[in-house]
Structures are given as structure tokens and as C-alpha cells.
Short mmCIF file of C-alpha atoms in Angstrom, two decimals:
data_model
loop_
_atom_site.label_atom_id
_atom_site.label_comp_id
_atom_site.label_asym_id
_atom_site.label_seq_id
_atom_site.Cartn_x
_atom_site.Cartn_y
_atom_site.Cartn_z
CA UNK A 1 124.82 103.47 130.25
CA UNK A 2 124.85 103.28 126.43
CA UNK A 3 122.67 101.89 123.24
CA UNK A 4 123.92 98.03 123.76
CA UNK A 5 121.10 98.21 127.03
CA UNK A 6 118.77 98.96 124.72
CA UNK A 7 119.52 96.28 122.36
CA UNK A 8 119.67 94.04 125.15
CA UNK A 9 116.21 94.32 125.98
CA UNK A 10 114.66 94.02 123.04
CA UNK A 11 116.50 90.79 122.36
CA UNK A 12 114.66 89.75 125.39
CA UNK A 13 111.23 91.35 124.61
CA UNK A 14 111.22 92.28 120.97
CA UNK A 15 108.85 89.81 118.82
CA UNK A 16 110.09 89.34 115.31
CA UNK A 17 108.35 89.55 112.59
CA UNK A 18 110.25 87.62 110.38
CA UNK A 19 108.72 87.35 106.30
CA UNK A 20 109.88 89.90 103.47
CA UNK A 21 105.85 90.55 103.11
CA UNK A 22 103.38 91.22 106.28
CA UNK A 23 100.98 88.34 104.63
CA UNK A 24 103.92 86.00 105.33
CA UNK A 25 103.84 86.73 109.28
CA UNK A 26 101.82 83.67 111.06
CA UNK A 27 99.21 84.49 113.63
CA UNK A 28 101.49 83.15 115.96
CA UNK A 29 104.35 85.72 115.40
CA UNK A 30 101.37 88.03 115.97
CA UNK A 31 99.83 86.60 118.73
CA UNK A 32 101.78 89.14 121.35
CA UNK A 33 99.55 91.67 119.72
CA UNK A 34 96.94 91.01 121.84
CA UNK A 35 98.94 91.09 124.97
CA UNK A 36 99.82 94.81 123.82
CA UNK A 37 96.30 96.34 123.28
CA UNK A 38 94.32 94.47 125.99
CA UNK A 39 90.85 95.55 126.18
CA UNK A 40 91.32 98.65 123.96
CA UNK A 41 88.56 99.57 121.83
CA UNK A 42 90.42 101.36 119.45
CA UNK A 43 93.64 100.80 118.36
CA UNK A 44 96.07 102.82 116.55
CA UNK A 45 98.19 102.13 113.90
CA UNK A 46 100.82 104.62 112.36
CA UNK A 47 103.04 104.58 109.72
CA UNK A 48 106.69 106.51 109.64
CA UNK A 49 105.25 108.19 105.98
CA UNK A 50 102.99 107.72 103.12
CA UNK A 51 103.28 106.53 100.45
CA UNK A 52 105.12 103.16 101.25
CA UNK A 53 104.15 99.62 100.70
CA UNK A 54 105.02 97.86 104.06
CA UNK A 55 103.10 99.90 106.52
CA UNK A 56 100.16 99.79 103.89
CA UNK A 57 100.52 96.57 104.07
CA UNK A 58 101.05 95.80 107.69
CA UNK A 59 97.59 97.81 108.13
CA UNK A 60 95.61 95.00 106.22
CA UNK A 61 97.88 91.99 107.72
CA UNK A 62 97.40 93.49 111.42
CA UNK A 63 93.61 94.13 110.61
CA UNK A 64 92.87 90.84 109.36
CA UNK A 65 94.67 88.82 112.26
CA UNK A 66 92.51 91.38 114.79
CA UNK A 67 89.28 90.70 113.05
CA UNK A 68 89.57 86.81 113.13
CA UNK A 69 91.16 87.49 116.78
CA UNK A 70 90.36 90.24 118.79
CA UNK A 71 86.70 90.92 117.03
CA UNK A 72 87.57 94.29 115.80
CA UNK A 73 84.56 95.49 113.34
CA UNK A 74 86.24 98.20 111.57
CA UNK A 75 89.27 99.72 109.26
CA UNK A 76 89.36 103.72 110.06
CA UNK A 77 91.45 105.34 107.70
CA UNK A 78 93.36 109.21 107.79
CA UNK A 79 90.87 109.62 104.59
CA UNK A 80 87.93 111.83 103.92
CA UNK A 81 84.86 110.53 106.16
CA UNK A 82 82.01 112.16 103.41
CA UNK A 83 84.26 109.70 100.81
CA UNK A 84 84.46 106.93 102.77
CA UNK A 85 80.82 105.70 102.52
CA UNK A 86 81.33 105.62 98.95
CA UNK A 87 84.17 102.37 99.50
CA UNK A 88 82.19 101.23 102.73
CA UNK A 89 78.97 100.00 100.02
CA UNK A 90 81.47 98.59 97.93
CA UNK A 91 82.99 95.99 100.87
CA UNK A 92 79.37 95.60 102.38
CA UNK A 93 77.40 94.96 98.89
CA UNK A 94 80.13 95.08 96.17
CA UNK A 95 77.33 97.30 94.11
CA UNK A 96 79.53 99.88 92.29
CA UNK A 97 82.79 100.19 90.73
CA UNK A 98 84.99 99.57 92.53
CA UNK A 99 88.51 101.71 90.94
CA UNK A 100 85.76 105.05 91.78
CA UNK A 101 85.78 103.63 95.22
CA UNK A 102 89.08 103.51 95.77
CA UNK A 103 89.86 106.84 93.60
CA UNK A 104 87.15 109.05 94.93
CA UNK A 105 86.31 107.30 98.13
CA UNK A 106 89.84 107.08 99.64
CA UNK A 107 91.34 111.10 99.70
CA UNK A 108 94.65 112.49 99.16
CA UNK A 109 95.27 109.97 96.20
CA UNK A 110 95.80 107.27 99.15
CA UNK A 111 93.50 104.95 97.67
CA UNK A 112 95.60 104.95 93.95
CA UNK A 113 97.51 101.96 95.24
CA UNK A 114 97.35 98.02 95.14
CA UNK A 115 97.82 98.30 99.05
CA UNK A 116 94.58 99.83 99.35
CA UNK A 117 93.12 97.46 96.64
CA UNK A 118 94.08 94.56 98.73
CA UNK A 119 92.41 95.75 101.69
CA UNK A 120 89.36 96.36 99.83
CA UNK A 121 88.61 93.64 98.63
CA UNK A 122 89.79 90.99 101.71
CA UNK A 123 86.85 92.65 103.91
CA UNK A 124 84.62 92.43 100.53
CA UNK A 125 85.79 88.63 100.67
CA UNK A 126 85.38 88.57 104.37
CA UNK A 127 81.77 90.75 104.10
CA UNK A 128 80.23 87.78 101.30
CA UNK A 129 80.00 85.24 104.15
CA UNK A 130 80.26 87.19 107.45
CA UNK A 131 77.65 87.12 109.82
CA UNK A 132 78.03 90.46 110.79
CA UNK A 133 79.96 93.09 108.06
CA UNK A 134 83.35 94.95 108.47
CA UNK A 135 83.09 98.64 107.80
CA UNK A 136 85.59 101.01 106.16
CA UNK A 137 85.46 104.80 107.52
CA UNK A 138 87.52 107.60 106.54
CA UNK A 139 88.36 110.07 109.79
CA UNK A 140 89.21 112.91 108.16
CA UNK A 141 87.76 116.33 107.19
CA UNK A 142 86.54 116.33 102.88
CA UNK A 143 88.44 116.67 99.39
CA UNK A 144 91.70 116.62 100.86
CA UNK A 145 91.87 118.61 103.52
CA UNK A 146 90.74 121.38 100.50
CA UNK A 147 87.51 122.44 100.53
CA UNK A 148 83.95 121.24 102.18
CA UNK A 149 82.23 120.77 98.85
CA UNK A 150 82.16 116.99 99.04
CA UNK A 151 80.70 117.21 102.28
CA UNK A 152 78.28 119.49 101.33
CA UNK A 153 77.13 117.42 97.92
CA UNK A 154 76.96 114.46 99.86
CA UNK A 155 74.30 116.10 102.83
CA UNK A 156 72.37 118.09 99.82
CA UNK A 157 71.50 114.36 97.74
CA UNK A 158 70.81 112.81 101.63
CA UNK A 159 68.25 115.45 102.12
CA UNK A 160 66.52 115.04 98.79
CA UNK A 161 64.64 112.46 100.32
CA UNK A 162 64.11 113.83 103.49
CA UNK A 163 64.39 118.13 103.06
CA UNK A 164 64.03 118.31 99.24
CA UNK A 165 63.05 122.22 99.62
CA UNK A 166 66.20 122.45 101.69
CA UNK A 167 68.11 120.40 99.38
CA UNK A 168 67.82 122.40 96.57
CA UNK A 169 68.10 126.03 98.91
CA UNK A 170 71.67 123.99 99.58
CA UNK A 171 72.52 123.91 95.79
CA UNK A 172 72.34 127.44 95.20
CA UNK A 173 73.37 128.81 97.66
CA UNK A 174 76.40 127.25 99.65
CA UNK A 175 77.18 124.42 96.95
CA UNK A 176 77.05 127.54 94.36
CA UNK A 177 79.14 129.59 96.40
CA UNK A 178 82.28 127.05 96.13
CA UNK A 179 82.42 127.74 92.12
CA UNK A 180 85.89 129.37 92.61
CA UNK A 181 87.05 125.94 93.11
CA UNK A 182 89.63 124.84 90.10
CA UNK A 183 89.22 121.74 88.22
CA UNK A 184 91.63 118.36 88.72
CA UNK A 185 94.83 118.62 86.67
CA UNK A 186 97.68 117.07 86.54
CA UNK A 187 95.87 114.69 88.68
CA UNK A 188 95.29 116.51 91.70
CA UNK A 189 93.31 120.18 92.75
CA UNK A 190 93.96 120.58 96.46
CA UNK A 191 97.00 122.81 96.53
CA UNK A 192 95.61 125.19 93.98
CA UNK A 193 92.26 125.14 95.24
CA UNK A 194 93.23 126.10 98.48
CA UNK A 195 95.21 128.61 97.18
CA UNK A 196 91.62 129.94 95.73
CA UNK A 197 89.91 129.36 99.17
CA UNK A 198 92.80 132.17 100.42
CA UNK A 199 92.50 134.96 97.57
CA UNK A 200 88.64 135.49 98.27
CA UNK A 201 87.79 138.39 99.78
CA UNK A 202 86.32 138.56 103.47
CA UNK A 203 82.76 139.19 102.75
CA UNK A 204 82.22 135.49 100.99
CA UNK A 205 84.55 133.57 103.13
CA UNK A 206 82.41 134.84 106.31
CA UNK A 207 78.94 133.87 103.96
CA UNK A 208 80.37 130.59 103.72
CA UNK A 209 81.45 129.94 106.85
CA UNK A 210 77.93 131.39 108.25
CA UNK A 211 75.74 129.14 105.66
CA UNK A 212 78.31 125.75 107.46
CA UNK A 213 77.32 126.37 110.77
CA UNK A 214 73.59 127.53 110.04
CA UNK A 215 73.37 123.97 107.99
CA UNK A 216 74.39 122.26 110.94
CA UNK A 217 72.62 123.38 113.50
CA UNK A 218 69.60 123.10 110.78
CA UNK A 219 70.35 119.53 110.72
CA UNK A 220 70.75 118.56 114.16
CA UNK A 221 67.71 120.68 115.39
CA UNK A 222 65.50 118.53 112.65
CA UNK A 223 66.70 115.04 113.10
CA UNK A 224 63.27 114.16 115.62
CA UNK A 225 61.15 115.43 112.53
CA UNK A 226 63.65 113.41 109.83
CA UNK A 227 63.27 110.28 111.99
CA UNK A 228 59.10 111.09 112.58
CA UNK A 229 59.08 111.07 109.02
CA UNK A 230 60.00 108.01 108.13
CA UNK A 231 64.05 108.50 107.34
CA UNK A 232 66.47 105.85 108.97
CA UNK A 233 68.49 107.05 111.93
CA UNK A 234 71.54 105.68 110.77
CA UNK A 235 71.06 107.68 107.41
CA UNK A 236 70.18 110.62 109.21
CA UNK A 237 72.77 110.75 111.77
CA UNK A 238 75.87 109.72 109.19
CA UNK A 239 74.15 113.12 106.87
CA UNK A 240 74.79 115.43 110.32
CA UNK A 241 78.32 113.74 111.19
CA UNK A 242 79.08 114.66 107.36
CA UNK A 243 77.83 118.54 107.99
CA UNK A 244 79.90 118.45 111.03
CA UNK A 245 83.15 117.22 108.34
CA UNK A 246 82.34 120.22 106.21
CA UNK A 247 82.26 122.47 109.56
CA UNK A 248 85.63 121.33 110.27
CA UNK A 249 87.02 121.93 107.10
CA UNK A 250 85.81 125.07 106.92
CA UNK A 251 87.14 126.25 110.34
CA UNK A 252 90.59 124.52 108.90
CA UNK A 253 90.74 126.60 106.04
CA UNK A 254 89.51 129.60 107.98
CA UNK A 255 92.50 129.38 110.23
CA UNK A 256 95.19 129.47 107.81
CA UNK A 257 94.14 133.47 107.20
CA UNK A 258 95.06 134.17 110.79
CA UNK A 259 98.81 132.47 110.34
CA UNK A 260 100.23 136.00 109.07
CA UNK A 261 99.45 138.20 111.91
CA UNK A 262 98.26 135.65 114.53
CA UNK A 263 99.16 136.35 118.56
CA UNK A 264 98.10 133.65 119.59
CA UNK A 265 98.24 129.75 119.96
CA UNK A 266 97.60 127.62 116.87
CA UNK A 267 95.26 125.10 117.26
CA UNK A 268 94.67 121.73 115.21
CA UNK A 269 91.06 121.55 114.05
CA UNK A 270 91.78 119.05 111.51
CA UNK A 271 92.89 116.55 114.09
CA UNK A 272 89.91 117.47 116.52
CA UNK A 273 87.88 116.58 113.50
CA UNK A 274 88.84 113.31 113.24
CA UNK A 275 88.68 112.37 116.34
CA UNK A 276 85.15 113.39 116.96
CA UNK A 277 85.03 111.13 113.50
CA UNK A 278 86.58 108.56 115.77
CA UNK A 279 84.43 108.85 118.95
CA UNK A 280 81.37 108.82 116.24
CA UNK A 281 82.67 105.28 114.91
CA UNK A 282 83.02 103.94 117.76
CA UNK A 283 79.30 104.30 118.82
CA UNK A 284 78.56 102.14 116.41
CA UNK A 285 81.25 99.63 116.02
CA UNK A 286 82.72 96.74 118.42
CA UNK A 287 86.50 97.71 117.93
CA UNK A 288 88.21 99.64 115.39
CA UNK A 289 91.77 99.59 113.56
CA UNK A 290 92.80 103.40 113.09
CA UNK A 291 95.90 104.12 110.33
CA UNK A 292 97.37 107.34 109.49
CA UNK A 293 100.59 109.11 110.28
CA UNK A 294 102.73 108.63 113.31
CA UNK A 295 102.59 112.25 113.91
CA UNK A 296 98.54 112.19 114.15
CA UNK A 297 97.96 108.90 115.85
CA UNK A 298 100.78 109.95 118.89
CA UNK A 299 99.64 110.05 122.31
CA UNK A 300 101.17 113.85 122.86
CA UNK A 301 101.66 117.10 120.52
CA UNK A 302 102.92 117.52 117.74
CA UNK A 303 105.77 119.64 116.79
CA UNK A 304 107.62 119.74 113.13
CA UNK A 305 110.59 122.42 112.94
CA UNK A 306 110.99 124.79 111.35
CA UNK A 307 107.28 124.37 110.15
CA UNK A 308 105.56 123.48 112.71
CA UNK A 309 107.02 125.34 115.80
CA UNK A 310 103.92 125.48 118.70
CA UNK A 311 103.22 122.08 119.94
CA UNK A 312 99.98 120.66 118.39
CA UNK A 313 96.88 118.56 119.57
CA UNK A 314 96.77 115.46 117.63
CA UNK A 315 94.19 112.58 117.03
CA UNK A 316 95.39 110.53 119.78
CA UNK A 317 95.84 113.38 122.44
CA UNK A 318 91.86 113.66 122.05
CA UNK A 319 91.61 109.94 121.80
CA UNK A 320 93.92 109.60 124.96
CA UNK A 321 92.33 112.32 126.89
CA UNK A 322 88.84 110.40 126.40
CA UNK A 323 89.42 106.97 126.15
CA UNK A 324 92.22 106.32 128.02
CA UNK A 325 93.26 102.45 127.98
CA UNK A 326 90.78 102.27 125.58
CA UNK A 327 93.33 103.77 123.15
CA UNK A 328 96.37 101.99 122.35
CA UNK A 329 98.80 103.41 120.09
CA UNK A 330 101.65 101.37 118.00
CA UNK A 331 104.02 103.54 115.97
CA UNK A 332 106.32 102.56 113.20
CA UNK A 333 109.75 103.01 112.11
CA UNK A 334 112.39 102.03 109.35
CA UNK A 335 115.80 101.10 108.69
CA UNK A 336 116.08 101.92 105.03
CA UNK A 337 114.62 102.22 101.81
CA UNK A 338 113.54 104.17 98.88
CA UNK A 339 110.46 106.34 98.68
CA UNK A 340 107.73 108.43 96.54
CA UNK A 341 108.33 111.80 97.83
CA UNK A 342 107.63 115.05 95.27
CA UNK A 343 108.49 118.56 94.38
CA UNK A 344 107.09 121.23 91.71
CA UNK A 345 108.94 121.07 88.38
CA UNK A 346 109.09 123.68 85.48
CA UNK A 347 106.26 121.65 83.77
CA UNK A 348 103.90 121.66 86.37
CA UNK A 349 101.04 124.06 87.03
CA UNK A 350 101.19 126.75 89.67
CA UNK A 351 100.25 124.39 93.15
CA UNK A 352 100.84 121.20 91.60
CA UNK A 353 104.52 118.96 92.00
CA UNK A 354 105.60 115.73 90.33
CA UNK A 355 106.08 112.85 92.21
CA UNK A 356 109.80 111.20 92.28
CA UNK A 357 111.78 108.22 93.92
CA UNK A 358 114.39 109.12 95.83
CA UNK A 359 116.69 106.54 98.33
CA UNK A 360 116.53 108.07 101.52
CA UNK A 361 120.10 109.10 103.59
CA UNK A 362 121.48 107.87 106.76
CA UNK A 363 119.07 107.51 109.63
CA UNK A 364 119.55 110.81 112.42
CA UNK A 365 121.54 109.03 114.88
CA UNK A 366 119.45 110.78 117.88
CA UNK A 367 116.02 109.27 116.06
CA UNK A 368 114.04 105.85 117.60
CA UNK A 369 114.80 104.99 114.07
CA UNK A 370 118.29 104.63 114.59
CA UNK A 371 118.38 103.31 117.34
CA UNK A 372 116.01 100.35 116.49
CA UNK A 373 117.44 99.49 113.17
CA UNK A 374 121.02 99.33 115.47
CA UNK A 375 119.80 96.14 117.15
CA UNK A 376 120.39 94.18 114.09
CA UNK A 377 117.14 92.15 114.83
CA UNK A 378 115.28 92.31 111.56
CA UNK A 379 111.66 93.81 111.29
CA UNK A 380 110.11 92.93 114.98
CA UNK A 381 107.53 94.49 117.22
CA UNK A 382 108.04 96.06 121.12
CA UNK A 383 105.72 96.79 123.67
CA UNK A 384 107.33 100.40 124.97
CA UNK A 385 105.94 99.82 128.76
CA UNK A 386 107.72 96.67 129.18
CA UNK A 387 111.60 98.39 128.80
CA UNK A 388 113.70 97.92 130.99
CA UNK A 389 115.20 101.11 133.49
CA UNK A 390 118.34 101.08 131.45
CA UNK A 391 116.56 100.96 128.30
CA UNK A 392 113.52 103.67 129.34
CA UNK A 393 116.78 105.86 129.89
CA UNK A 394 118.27 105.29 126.48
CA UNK A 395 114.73 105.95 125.34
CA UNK A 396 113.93 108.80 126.91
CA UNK A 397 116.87 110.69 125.22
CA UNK A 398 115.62 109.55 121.64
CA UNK A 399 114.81 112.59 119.80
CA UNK A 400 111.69 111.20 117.82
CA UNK A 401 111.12 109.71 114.84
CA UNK A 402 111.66 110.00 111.04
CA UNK A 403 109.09 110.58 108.76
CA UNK A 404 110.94 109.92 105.66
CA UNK A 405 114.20 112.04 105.43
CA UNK A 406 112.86 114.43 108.40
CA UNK A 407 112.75 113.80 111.97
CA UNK A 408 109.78 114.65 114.02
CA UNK A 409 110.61 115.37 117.50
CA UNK A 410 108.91 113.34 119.69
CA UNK A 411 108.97 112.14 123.53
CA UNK A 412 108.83 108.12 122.60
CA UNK A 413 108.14 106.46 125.14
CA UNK A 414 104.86 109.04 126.22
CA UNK A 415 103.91 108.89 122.08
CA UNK A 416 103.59 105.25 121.55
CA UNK A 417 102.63 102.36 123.37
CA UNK A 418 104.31 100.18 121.01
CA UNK A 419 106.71 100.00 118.12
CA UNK A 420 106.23 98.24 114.69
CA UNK A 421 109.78 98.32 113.28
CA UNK A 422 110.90 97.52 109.46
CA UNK A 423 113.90 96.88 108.13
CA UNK A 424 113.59 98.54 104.81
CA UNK A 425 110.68 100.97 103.33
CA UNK A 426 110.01 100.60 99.64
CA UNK A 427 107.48 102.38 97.51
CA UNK A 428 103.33 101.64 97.02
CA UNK A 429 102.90 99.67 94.23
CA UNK A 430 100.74 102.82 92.83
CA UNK A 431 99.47 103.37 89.61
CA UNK A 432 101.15 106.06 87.58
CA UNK A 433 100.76 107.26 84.14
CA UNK A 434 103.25 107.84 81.39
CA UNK A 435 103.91 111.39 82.21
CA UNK A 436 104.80 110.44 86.22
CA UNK A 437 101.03 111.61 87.73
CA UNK A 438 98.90 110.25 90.13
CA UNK A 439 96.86 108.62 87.85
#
């Protein structure tokens, strides 16, 4: 048994995807789509690493044919859910400015890119004559994955309306308390600010921590007396989801203390964040597009040697465990290409890097990557469950999948229902200043 089985099958079952750009793929090249996700509520879609243009871009080509196909209601995003609302009133109402939207709405500098622009403003297009309104969510836990402060701004000008008293108790105290925070250089804060998040000293971490979960449970205990009061449920229970964000992030910082002299299992609260994020969306919308990284969208653990060495609960282990067919999962890999990665330099602050382009190397030859890109068949996409025996076999000794010049080891066939495959990854159109920063 060797590869050509492999390649066999998918020139039987692959569907190509033929078009140097996604918006140059017909609805009918996409039109086995549907046959892959079925009924599924939500349905995942990953991309190999960030910071490209074609998976980007496949997310708004795939979401658009789904909307005007499969009536999915909303674009979930591996972003900051307290930020998201802030680019979800720009595509419902187009009130606002819409570069802060995508800057401060859209975290980890993933919204500094035409890719996201595009996306933007089609459901803004869509939203000024659609019956019923796409919505944009972010999944993930506040300011990067660097502090709760967003979270906790965003719940304290909610309940001026509602708690003002409280509001203000909020500002001094557990808003005040996040003043070690540094400032945005260089065009980012989170590395250094967690940094600062790590050098406090036990007695304030555990205050802040304490004031998190008292805030919550504050929150959830008055919603009957919010709601008596006059406040919209929908306002009121986004405010406590948000509270719940900062509770996460806390707990995620929290955890990193315990790395050094830990005995026992790691576990992933950033990913159970998000998808209690995701189970929260979906009680409100029809059907839902998620996009972020392979590695959190995967059906099973996750494991990155030599840093990540215990396997890991992701976003769609949660999903899968809950939803079951109602998740569907359709990974992405590459052939080629050249891509933003970055590194500190002797110019940059301590916690800060500069970003660089860099062509990546030969594909691992033991990596799904590989393997697909082998077939010669162009960009195409493969519904895992339909391989063939001699194929499953050849798949079942892949080692996983690259995420840019690293491979992340991965049982294929259990991680992905489908594959999206590309022939060549090149970088976001992003905007950079003169000096090389995420501007």
C-alpha cells in the first residue's frame, strides 16, 4: 500500500476549487459543501496559520455561499467576544467608524487586514437590505488573550444604565486595580502586559481574581431585577456572557503561575471559554460559520512539541462532546508559499518582536500537507469520511498538519471532517507602517 492510493481517491472524490482567488470559485464548485456539513448548526472553519490571505479569504467566500445557501446567520471569529460587539453595530447599522471596528473590535491585530475589511463590509452590504441581519461575534477571551480589562470596561458602561452605584464601585476598584497594565507600543501591549500580570505579587492577583468571580455571580444573581427594571434581556444577558469572558481570562492568566512547579494536568481554559462563547451564539443564531486555527477548531487534543507536551482540550473537543453532528469541522492545508511570521529584534522593546516575510521550507513529508499537495490536483476540497480503506490507511499514518514551518501532530482523520487544501499560502494584504509594525 503506498501514497498513489491516496491520490487515487481523491481524484475520484476531491472537488476542485479551481480560481487563483476564493471570490473566483462558482457556487457550483461549492455546492458539495453542503453535502459535507448536513444539518450541522455550526460549522468550523480552520486555517493552517495566521496571518495569510487565502484562508482569510476562503472564510468570507465560504460564508457568503452558506448564507445565500445553507441560511447560516453568523461569522464567529477566534477574536475577543467583549470586542466583537463593537464591529457587530458597524455591519448591523454602519453607525461608527469603521477602521476602530476593525482595529479595536477584531483582537490580536487580526482585524489590521483588507481580508477582514472585505468581510466587513459584504455582511454590511448584505445587512442594508436583509430581512433578517448577519452578526459578527468574536469567541475568544478579551485584549488578546492579555488581560480582562476590556471585559471589565465594557460590563462597567452596560451597568451605568442599569447598576450605576455598582458601575462606578467597578471603576475603582477592579478596573483600578489593572493600572499595572503597560501602554500600546510598537503597536502591540499583550506580551509585556502579561509579563506585568506575572510579576505582581500574590495578595493582588488573588483580589483580582476574587472581585471576577464576585462580579459574576453579582450579575447573574440580578438579571430578574435588571430585566424588572426595564433593561433589555438581550443587553443584559450579552453584559453577563462578557463578565463570564473576563472570568476566563482571568483563570487563563492565573494558570500560567502554576506552569513552574505544577504536578498536575494542564488544562485549556482559553478554549473552554470560547466554546461556552460558542454554545452562547448559538442560542441565538440559526447557524454559524466558526474560523480560527486548525489546532483550536480540531475535533481531538491538542499537542505542540516541545511546547506543548500534555494533550489539550480544544474548541471543537467541547463543541464535539456537545453537539455532536451538529459540529462539523473542515481543516486546511498548503502546498507552498511565503508568510508574515516574527521574532524580537535589537530595536524592539522588552516583549515586543517585528514582524518579517519569510518563504517557508519543504513540506514534512509525514504531514497531511504533504501528502495532499503530492496529488498534483490544484487547490480542491475532501470530505475525510468518504476515503477509501486504502486511503483511511495512508491517512491514518499522517503525522498532522503544518502550521506554517511547524507540524502539529495530529490524528487526521478523527481531527477533521473535511479538508480545504491550497496550493500556495501568501501573506494578508495588512497594513504596515514605515518602520515594519502592525499599524
Amino acid at each position: 500500500m503506498n501514497g498513489d492510493a491516496l491520490t487515487e481517491w481523491l481524484r475520484l472524490d476531491a472537488h476542485p476549487l479551481a480560481g487563483e482567488d476564493p471570490e473566483d470559485v462558482s457556487d457550483t464548485a461549492l455546492a458539495p459543501v453542503l453535502d459535507i456539513i448536513g444539518d450541522s448548526r455550526v460549522v468550523a472553519l480552520g486555517e493552517s496559520m495566521h496571518r495569510t490571505h487565502e484562508f482569510p479569504a476562503w472564510r468570507r467566500r465560504l460564508f457568503r455561499f452558506l448564507v445565500e445557501n445553507a441560511g447560516f446567520s453568523a461569522m464567529v471569529i477566534e477574536s475577543g467576544f467583549p470586542e466583537g460587539a463593537l464591529v457587530d453595530r458597524w455591519v448591523s447599522s454602519g453607525t461608527g467608524s469603521l477602521r476602530r471596528a476593525l482595529t479595536e473590535g477584531i483582537t490580536y491585530h487580526f482585524g489590521k487586514c483588507q481580508e477582514a475589511l472585505d468581510l466587513v463590509v459584504w455582511m454590511r452590504e448584505h445587512n442594508a437590505t436583509a430581512v433578517a441581519p448577519l452578526h459578527f461575534y468574536g469567541m475568544d477571551i478579551p485584549d488578546s488573550a492579555a488581560s480582562p480589562l476590556p471585559a471589565l470596561t465594557t460590563v462597567a458602561d452596560a451597568l451605568d444604565g442599569m447598576d450605576p452605584a455598582y458601575a462606578e464601585h467597578l471603576r475603582r476598584t477592579l478596573i483600578a486595580a489593572h493600572d499595572f497594565l503597560p501602554p500600546t507600543v510598537q503597536g502591540s501591549r499583550a506580551p509585556p502586559a502579561i509579563h506585568s500580570y506575572l510579576a505582581l505579587d500574590a495578595p493582588r492577583r488573588h483580589a483580582i481574581t476574587a472581585g471576577i468571580a464576585a462580579l459574576v455571580e453579582r450579575l447573574r444573581a440580578r438579571r430578574t431585577d435588571y430585566l424588572a427594571d426595564g433593561a433589555e434581556a438581550d443587553t443584559v444577558d450579552h453584559m453577563i456572557r462578557v463578565a463570564e469572558t473576563a472570568r476566563g481570562a482571568d483563570a487563563f492568566l492565573s494558570a500560567m503561575l502554576d506552569g513552574a512547579t505544577r504536578t498536575w494536568p494542564a488544562a485549556n481554559i482559553r478554549d473552554l471559554t470560547m466554546a461556552d462563547t460558542v454554545q452562547w451564539i448559538l442560542e441565538r443564531e440559526k447557524r454559524i460559520l466558526v474560523f480560527g486555527a486548525n489546532g483550536h477548531v480540531r475535533k481531538t487534543s491538542y499537542l505542540a512539541p516541545p511546547f506543548v507536551t500534555q494533550p489539550l482540550a480544544t474548541v471543537g473537543t467541547h463543541l464535539h462532546a456537545r453537539l455532536g453532528d451538529d459540529y462539523t469541522v473542515i481543516g486546511t492545508t498548503f502546498g507552498e508559499g511565503e508568510v508574515w511570521l516574527h521574532s524580537p529584534s535589537p530595536d524592539d522593546l522588552p516583549g515586543h518582536s517585528t514582524p518579517f516575510l519569510q518563504e517557508l521550507g519543504t513540506l514534512r513529508p509525514e504531514s497531511l500537507d504533504a501528502h495532499l499537495a503530492g496529488s498534483g490536483l490544484g487547490a480542491f476540497l475532501v470530505d475525510l469520511r468518504r476515503a477509501s480503506p486504502a486511503a483511511s490507511a495512508i491517512l491514518d499514518r499522517v503525522h498532522g498538519t503544518h502550521n506554517g514551518p511547524e507540524l502539529e501532530p495530529a490524528d487526521i482523520r478523527r481531527s477533521f471532517d473535511a479538508v480545504l487544501h491550497v496550493e500556495r499560502v501568501s501573506p494578508w494584504h495588512t497594513w504596515i507602517d514605515e518602520r515594519g509594525r502592525w499599524s
